[in-house]
GROMACS .gro file of C-alpha atoms in nm:
model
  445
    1UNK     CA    1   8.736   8.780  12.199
    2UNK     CA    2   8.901   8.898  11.868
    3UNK     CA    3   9.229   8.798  12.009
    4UNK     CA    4   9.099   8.455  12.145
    5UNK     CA    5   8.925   8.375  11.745
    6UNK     CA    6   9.293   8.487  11.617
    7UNK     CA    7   9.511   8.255  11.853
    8UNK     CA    8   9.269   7.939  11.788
    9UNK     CA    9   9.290   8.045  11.399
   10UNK     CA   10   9.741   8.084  11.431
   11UNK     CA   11   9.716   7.768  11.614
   12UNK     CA   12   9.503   7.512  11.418
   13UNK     CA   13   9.709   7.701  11.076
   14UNK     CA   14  10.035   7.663  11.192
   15UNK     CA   15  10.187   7.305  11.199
   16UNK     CA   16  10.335   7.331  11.507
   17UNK     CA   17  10.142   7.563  11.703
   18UNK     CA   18  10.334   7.877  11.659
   19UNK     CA   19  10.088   8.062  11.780
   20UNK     CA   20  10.027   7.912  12.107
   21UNK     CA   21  10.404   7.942  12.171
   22UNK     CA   22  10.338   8.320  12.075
   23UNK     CA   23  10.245   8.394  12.408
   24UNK     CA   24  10.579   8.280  12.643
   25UNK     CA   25  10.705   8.546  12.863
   26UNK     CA   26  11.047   8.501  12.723
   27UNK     CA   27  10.902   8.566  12.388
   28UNK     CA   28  10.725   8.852  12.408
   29UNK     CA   29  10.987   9.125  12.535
   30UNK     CA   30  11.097   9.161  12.193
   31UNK     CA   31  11.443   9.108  12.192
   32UNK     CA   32  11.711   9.269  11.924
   33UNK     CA   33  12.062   9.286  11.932
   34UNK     CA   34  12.339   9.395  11.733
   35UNK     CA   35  12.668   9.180  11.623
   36UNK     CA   36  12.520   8.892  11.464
   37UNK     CA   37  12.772   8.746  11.218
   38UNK     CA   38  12.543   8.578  11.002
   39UNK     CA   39  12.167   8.709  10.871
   40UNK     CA   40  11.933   8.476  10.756
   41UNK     CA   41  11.665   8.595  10.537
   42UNK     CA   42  11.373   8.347  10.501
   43UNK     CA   43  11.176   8.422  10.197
   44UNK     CA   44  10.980   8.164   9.895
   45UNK     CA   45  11.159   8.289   9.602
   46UNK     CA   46  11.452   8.533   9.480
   47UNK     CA   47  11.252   8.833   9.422
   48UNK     CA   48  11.405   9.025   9.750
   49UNK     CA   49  11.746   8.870   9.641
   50UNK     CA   50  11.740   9.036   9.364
   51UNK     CA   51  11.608   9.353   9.448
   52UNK     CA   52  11.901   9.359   9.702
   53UNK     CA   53  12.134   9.242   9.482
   54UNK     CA   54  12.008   9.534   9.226
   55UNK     CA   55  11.920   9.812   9.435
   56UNK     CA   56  12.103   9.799   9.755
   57UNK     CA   57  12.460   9.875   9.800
   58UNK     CA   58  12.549   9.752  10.100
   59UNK     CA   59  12.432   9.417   9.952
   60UNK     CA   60  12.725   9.192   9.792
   61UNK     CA   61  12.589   8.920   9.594
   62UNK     CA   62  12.793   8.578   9.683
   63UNK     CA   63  12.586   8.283   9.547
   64UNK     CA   64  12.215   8.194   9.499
   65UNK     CA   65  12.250   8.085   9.883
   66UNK     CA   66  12.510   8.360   9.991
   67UNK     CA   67  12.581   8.704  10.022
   68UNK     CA   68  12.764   8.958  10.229
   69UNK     CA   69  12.670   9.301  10.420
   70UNK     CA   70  13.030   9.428  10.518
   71UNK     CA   71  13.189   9.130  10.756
   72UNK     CA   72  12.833   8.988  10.766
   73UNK     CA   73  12.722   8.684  10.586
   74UNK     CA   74  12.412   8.688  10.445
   75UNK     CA   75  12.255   8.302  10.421
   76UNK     CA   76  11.954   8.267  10.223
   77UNK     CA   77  11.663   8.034  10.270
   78UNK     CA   78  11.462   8.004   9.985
   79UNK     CA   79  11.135   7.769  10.011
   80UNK     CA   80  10.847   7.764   9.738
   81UNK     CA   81  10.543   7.876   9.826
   82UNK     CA   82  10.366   7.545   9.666
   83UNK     CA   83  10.154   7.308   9.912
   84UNK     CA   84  10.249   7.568  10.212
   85UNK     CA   85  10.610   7.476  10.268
   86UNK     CA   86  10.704   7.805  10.293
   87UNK     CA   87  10.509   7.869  10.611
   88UNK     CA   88  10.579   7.525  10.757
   89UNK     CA   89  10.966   7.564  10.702
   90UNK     CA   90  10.918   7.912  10.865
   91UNK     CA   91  10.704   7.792  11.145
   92UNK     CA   92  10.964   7.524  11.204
   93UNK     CA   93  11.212   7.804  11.257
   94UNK     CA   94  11.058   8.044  11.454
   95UNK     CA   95  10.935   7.728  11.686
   96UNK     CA   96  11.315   7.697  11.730
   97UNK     CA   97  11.435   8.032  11.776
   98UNK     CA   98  11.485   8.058  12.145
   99UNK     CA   99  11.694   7.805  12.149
  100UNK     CA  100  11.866   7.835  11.800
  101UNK     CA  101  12.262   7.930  11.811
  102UNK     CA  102  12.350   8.235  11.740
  103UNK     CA  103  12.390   8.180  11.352
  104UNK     CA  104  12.114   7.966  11.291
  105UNK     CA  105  11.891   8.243  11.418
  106UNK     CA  106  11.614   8.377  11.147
  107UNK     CA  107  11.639   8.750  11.122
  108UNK     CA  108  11.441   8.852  10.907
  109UNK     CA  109  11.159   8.669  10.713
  110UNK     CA  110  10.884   8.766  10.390
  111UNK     CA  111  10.518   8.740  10.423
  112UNK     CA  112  10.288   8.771  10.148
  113UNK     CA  113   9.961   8.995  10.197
  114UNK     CA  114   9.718   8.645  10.226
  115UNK     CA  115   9.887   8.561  10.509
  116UNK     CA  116  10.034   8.849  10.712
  117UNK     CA  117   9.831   8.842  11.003
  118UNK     CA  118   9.934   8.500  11.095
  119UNK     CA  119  10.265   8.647  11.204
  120UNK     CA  120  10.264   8.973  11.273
  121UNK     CA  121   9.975   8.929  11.563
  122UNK     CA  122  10.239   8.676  11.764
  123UNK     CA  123  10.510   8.768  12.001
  124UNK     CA  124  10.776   8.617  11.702
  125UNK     CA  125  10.749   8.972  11.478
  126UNK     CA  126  10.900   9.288  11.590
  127UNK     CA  127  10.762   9.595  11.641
  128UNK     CA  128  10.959   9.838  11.351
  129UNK     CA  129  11.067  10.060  11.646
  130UNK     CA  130  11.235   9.795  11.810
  131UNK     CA  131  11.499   9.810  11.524
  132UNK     CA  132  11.531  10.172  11.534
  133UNK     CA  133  11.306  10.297  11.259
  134UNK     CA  134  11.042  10.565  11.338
  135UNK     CA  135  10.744  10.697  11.236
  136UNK     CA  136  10.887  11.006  11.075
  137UNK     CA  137  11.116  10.780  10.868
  138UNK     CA  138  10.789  10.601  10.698
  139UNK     CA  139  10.534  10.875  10.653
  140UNK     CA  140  10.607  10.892  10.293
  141UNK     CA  141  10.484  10.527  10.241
  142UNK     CA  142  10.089  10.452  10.140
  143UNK     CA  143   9.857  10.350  10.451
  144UNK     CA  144   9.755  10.045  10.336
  145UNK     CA  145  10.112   9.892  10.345
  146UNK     CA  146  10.133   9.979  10.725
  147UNK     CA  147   9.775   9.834  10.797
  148UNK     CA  148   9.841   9.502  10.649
  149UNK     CA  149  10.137   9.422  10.865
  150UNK     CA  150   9.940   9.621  11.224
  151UNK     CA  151   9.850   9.373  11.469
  152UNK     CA  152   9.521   9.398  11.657
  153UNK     CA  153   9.723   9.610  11.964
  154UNK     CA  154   9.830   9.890  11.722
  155UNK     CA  155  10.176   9.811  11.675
  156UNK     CA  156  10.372   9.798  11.337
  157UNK     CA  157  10.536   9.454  11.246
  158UNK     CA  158  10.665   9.503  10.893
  159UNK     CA  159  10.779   9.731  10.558
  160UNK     CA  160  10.722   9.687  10.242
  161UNK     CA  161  10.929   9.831   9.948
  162UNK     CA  162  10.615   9.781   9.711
  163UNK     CA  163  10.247   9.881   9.670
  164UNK     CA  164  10.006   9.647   9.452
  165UNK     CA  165   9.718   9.849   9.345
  166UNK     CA  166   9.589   9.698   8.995
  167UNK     CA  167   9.466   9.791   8.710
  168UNK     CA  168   9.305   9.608   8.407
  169UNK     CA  169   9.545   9.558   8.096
  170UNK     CA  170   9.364   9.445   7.782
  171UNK     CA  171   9.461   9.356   7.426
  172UNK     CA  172   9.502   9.690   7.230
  173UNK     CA  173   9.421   9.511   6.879
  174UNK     CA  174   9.151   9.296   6.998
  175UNK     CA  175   9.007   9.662   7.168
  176UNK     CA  176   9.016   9.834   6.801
  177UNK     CA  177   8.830   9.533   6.623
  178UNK     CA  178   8.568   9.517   6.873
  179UNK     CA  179   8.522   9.814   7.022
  180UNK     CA  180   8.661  10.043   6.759
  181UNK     CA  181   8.954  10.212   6.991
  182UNK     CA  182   9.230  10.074   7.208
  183UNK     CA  183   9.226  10.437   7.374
  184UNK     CA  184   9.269  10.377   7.788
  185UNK     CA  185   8.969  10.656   7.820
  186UNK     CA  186   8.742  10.481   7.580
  187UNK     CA  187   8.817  10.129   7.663
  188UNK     CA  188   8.714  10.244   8.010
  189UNK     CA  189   8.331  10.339   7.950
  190UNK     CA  190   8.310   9.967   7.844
  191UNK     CA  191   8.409   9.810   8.182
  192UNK     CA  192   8.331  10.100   8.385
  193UNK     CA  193   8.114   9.877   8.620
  194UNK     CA  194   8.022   9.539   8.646
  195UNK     CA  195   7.671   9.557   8.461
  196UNK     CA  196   7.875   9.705   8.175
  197UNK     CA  197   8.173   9.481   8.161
  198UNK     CA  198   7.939   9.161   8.185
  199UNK     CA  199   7.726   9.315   7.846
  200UNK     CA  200   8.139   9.384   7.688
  201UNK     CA  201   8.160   9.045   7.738
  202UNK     CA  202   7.875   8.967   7.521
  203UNK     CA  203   8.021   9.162   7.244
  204UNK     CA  204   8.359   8.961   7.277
  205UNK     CA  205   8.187   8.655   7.230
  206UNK     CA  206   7.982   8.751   6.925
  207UNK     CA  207   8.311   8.871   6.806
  208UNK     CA  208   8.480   8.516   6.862
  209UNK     CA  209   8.690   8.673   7.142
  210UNK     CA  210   8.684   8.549   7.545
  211UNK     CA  211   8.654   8.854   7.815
  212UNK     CA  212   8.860   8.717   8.074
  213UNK     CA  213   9.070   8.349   8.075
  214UNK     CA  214   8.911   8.174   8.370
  215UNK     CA  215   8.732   8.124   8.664
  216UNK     CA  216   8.939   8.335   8.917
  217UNK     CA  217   9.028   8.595   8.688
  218UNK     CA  218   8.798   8.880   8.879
  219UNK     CA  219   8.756   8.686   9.216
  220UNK     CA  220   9.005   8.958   9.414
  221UNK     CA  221   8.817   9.255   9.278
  222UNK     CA  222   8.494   9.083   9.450
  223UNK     CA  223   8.705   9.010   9.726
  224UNK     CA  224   8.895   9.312   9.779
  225UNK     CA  225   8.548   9.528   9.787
  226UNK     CA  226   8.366   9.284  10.033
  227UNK     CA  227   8.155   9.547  10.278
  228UNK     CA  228   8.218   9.302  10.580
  229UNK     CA  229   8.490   8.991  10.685
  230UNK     CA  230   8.548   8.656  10.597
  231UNK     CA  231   8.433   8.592  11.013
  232UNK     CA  232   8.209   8.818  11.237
  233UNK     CA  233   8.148   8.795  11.578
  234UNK     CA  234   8.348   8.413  11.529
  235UNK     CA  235   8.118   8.318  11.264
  236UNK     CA  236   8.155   8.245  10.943
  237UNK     CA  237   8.015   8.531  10.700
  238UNK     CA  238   8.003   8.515  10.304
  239UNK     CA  239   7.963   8.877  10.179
  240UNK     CA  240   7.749   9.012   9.908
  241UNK     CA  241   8.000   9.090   9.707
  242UNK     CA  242   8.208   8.722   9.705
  243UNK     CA  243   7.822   8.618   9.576
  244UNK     CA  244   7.868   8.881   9.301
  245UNK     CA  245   8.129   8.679   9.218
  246UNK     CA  246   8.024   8.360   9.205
  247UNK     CA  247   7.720   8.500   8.976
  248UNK     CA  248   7.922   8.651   8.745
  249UNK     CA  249   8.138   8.356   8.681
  250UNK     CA  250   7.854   8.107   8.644
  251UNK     CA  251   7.758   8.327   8.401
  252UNK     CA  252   8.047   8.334   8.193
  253UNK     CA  253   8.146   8.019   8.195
  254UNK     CA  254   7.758   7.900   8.080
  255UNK     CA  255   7.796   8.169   7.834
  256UNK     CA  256   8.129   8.071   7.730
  257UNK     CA  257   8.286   8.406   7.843
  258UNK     CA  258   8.603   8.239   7.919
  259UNK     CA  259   8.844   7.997   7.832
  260UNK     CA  260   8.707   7.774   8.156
  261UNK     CA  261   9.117   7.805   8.308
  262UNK     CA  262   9.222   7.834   8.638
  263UNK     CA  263   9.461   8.085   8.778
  264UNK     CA  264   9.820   7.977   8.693
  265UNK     CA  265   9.724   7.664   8.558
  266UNK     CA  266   9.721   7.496   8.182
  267UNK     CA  267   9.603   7.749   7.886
  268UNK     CA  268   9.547   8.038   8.169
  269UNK     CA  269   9.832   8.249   8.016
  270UNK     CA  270   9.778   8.163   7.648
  271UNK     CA  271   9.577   8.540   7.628
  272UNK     CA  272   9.949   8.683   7.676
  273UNK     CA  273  10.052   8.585   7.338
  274UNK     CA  274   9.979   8.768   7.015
  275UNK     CA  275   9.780   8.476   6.897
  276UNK     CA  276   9.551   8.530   7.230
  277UNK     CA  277   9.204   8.548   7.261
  278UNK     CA  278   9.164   8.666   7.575
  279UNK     CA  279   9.071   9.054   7.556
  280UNK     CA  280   9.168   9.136   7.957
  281UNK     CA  281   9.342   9.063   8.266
  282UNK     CA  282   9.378   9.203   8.594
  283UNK     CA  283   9.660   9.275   8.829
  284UNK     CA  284   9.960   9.497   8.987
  285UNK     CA  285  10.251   9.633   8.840
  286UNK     CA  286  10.481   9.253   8.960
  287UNK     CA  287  10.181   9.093   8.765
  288UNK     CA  288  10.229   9.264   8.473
  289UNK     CA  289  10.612   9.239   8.449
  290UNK     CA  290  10.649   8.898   8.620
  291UNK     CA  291  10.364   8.703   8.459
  292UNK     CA  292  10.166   8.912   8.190
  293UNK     CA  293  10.487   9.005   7.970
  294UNK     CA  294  10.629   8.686   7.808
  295UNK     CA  295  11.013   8.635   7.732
  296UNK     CA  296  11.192   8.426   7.532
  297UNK     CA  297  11.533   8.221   7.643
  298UNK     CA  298  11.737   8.552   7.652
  299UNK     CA  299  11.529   8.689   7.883
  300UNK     CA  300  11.348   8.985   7.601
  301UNK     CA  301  10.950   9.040   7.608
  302UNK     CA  302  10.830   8.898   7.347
  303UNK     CA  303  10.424   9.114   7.369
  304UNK     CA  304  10.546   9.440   7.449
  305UNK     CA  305  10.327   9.702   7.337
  306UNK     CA  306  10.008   9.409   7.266
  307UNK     CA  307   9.849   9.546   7.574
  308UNK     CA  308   9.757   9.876   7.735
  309UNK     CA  309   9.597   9.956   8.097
  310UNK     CA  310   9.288  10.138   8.259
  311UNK     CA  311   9.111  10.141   8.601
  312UNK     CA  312   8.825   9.827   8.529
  313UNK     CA  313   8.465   9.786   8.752
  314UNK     CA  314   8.665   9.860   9.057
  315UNK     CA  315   8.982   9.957   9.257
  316UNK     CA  316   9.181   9.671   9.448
  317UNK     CA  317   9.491   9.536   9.522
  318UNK     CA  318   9.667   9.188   9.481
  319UNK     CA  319   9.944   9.131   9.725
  320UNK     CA  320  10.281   9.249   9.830
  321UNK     CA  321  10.550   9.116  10.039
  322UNK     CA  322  10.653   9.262  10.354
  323UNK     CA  323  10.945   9.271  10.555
  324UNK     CA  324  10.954   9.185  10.894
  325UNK     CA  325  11.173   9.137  11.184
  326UNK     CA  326  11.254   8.822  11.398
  327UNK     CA  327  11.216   8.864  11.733
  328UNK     CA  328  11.564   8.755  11.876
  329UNK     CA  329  11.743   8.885  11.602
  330UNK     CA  330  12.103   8.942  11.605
  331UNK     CA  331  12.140   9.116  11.283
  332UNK     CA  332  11.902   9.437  11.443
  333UNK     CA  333  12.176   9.692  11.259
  334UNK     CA  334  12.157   9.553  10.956
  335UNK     CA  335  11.739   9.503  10.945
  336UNK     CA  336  11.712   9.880  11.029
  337UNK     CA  337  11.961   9.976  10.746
  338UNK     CA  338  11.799   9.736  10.487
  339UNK     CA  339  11.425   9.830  10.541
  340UNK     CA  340  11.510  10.211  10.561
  341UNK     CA  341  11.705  10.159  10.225
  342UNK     CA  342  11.486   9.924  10.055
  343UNK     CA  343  11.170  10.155  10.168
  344UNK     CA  344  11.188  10.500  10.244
  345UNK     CA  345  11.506  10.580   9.988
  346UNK     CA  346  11.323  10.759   9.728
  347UNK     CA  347  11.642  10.675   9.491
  348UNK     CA  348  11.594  10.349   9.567
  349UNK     CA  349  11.257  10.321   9.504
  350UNK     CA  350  11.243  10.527   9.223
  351UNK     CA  351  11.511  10.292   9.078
  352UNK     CA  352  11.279   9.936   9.170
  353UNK     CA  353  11.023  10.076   8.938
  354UNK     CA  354  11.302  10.165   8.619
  355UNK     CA  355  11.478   9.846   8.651
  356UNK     CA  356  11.141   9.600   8.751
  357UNK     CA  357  10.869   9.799   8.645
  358UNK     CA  358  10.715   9.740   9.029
  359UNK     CA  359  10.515  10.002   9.187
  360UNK     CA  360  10.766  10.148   9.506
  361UNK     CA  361  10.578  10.205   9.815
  362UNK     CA  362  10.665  10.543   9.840
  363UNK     CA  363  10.404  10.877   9.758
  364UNK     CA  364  10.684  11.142   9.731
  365UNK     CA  365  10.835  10.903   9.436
  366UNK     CA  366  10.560  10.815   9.254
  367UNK     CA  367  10.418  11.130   9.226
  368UNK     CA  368  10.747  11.265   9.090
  369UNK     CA  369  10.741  11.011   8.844
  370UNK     CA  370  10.378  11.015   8.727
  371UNK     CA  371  10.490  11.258   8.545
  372UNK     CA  372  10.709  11.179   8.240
  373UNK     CA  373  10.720  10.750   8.311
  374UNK     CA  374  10.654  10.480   8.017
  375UNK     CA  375  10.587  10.149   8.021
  376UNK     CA  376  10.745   9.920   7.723
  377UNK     CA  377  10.478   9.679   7.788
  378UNK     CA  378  10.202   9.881   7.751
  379UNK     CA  379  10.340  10.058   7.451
  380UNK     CA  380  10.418  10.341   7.607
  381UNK     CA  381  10.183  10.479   7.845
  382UNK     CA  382  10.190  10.576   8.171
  383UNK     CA  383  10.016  10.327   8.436
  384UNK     CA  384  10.155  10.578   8.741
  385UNK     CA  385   9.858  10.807   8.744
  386UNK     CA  386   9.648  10.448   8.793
  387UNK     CA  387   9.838  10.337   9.038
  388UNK     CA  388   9.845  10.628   9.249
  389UNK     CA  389   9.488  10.621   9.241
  390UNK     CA  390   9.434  10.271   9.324
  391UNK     CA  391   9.662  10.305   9.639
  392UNK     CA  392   9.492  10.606   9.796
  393UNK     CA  393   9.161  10.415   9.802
  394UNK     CA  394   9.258  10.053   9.916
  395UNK     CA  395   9.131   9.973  10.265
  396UNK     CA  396   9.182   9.655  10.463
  397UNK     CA  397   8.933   9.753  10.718
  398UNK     CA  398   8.789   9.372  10.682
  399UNK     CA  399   9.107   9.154  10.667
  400UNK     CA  400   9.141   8.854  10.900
  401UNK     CA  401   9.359   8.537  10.975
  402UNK     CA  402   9.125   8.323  10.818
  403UNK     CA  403   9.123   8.522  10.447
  404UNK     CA  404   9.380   8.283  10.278
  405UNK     CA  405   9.198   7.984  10.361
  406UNK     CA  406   8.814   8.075  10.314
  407UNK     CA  407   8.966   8.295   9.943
  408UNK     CA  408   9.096   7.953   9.777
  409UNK     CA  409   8.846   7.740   9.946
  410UNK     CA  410   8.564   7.945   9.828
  411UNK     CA  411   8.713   7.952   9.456
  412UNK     CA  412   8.790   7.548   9.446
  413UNK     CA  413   8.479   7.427   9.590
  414UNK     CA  414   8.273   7.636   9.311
  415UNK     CA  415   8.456   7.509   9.038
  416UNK     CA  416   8.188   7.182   9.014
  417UNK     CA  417   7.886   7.403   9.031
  418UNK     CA  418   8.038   7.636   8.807
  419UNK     CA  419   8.050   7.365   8.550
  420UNK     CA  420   7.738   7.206   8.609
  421UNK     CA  421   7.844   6.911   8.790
  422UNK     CA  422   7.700   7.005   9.140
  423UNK     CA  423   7.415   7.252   9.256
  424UNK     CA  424   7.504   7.599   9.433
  425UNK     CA  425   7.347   7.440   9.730
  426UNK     CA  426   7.612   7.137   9.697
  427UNK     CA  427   7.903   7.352   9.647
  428UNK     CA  428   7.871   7.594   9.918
  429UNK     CA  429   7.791   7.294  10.158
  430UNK     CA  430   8.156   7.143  10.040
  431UNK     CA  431   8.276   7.511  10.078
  432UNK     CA  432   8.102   7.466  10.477
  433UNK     CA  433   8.267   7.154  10.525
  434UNK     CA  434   8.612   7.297  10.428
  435UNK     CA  435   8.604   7.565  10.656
  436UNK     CA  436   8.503   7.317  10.957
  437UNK     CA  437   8.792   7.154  10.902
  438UNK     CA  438   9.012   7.425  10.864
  439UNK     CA  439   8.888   7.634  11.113
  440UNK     CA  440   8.683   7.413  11.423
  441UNK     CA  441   8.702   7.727  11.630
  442UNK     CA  442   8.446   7.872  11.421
  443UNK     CA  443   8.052   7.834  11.368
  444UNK     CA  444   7.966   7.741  11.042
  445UNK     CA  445   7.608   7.752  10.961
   0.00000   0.00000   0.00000
């Protein structure tokens, strides 16, 4: 039955029925060969490019489109993730794959966490082992990364080179005004749960002083600690916990908590600034150097050392991208070399998190440099021990196909009660509605 729910859900989310062609015989023996001479890498941005271009040797940077792995070209097919062309220019490919030529085959392709399962449970990922790499060669890598690219038969379909526990970074001087120390320990007891942070918030406000920016700003925490799945038993379940959050923000926002933004939009990332008046934020270690630290033409931060870090209500993560496989590949050599590199080389790894300030996916690393690292951003201390924390207790015991599209639908369709303009009733009917279109497969009651 689980398998049935997931095909309808691949099929009526994939443009052209991926899914459905998931299942041909031809498909399914998981095919990879060696001697390929070009590798394409399909991807939404040039995050990976870089990290090759930075961190692995074998890499030789050509172009923005090109590059070259020994007498191998390296082609490059970068499509924003913005109104889900990403997926539908990857569908389109992997539709054609069979009966690609040789060079226009995809060999290996990025999925973010949100979306994993839509791949890796069809016959068009690659088991790891297919490529060569065992288990012995990934034991030093944190469980969670492995689980989110499993597929409901057990088998590994991807790597990751990064783990995205978060923490909660706040504004050190708004943190000494208002709650008389900006010390990670201290700052803690005022958010250590959400009772407590919603009262901290009240105290930011008298002080003239918002506790978060918007609207989404905690919705993964809720999310990430849901006791039970976006769909049981093929129905549609909302969890205690995503109700916790919907609370909590009507709350703030009729309080006037917040700033009333939404996640990446206008005035979300003002709090960044030094002028800011937004006292936290939550996220992983690419949040805090891609997004929460600000830089000026020249590329130098600009609010280093404004902010500092500690655990908030509750552990979670915020997603990750994940390597995986084509099946059909010609380019199997130079996958196996590349994910081994990019993941399991503690040098490697250890490097990603000097030159990018990412968290590396590997224990053995991190835990030799938990001990002496520094972060410029947060003035100096050392977010490692957090981390490592965070990653050892992330589970993804209730993740499903359908967590993408019932996460953003869920967080739009409150936005009108949130602001008065509908009842709860009204927006969680819209919510409903969304989800039957979406998803037919499923009940909605």
């Amino acid at each position: 039955m689980k398998k049935k729910l997931l095909a309808l859900v691949l099929a009526a989310t994939m443009a052209l029925g991926l899914a459905a062609c998931g299942s041909d015989k031809e498909a399914s023996k998981g095919e990879a060969t060696d001697g390929g001479k070009v590798f394409n890498i399909y991807c939404w941005n040039n995050e990976f490019r870089t990290r090759l271009t930075d961190h692995y040797d074998a890499y030789e940077a050509v172009s923005e489109t090109e590059g070259k792995i020994g007498d191998v070209v390296v082609k490059w097919h970068e499509t924003p993730n913005a109104d889900n062309q990403y997926q539908n220019a990857l569908d389109a490919a992997l539709l054609a794959q069979k009966d690609a030529a040789a060079d226009d085959k995809v060999d290996l392709f990025l999925v973010e966490a949100d979306y994993a399962v839509k791949y890796v449970d069809t016959d068009y990922t690659l088991d790891v082992k297919t490529v060569g790499i065992t288990k012995d060669d990934i034991k030093d890598q944190y469980k969670y990364t492995q689980d989110a690219v499993t597929d409901s038969k057990g088998v590994l379909k991807g790597l990751s080179w990064q783990g995205c526990p978060c923490v909660m970074i706040y504004k050190a001087d708004i943190a000494k005004e208002v709650l008389g120390t900006d010390d990670p320990a201290a700052v803690q007891e005022y958010v250590k749960d959400w009772d407590t942070f919603n009262a901290t918030a009240e105290t930011m406000k008298a002080a003239g002083y918002k506790m978060v920016s918007g609207y989404d700003d905690t919705f993964r925490i809720f999310s990430n600690n849901a006791t039970s799945p976006w769909v049981k038993d093929g129905k549609l379940n909302i969890d205690a916990s995503i109700k916790g959050w919907i609370d909590q923000t009507k709350l703030f926002t009729e309080n006037g908590y917040s700033n009333k933004t939404t996640l990446w939009g206008d005035g979300w990332s003002t709090g960044f600034t030094a002028e800011g008046d937004v006292f936290c934020y939550f996220g992983p270690a690419w949040f805090v150097d891609y997004t929460a630290r600000q830089k000026d033409a020249d590329g130098n931060a600009t609010n280093d050392g404004l902010f500092k870090a500690t655990e908030g209500p509750q552990s979670f993560f915020w997603g990750g991208t994940w390597m995986c496989a084509a099946n059909g590949t010609d380019n199997a050599k130079e996958i196996k070399d590349m994910m081994l590199a990019m993941t399991t080389d503690a040098e490697v790894m250890k490097g990603i998190v000097e030159k990018d300030a990412d968290f590396a996916n590997n224990k053995k690393a991190m835990e030799e440099m938990a001990a002496d690292y520094t972060s410029d951003f947060l003035g100096g201390q050392n977010p490692l021990p957090m981390y490592i924390a965070g990653a050892e207790k992330i589970s993804l015991e209730n993740i499903t196909a359908y967590d993408q599209g019932c996460n953003e639908k869920i967080q739009s369709c409150m936005k009108d009660y949130f602001d008065g303009n509908c009842t709860y009733e009204e927006a969680l009917a819209n919510f409903k509605n969304e989800v039957k279109t979406m998803y037919p497969e499923l009940t909605v009651e």
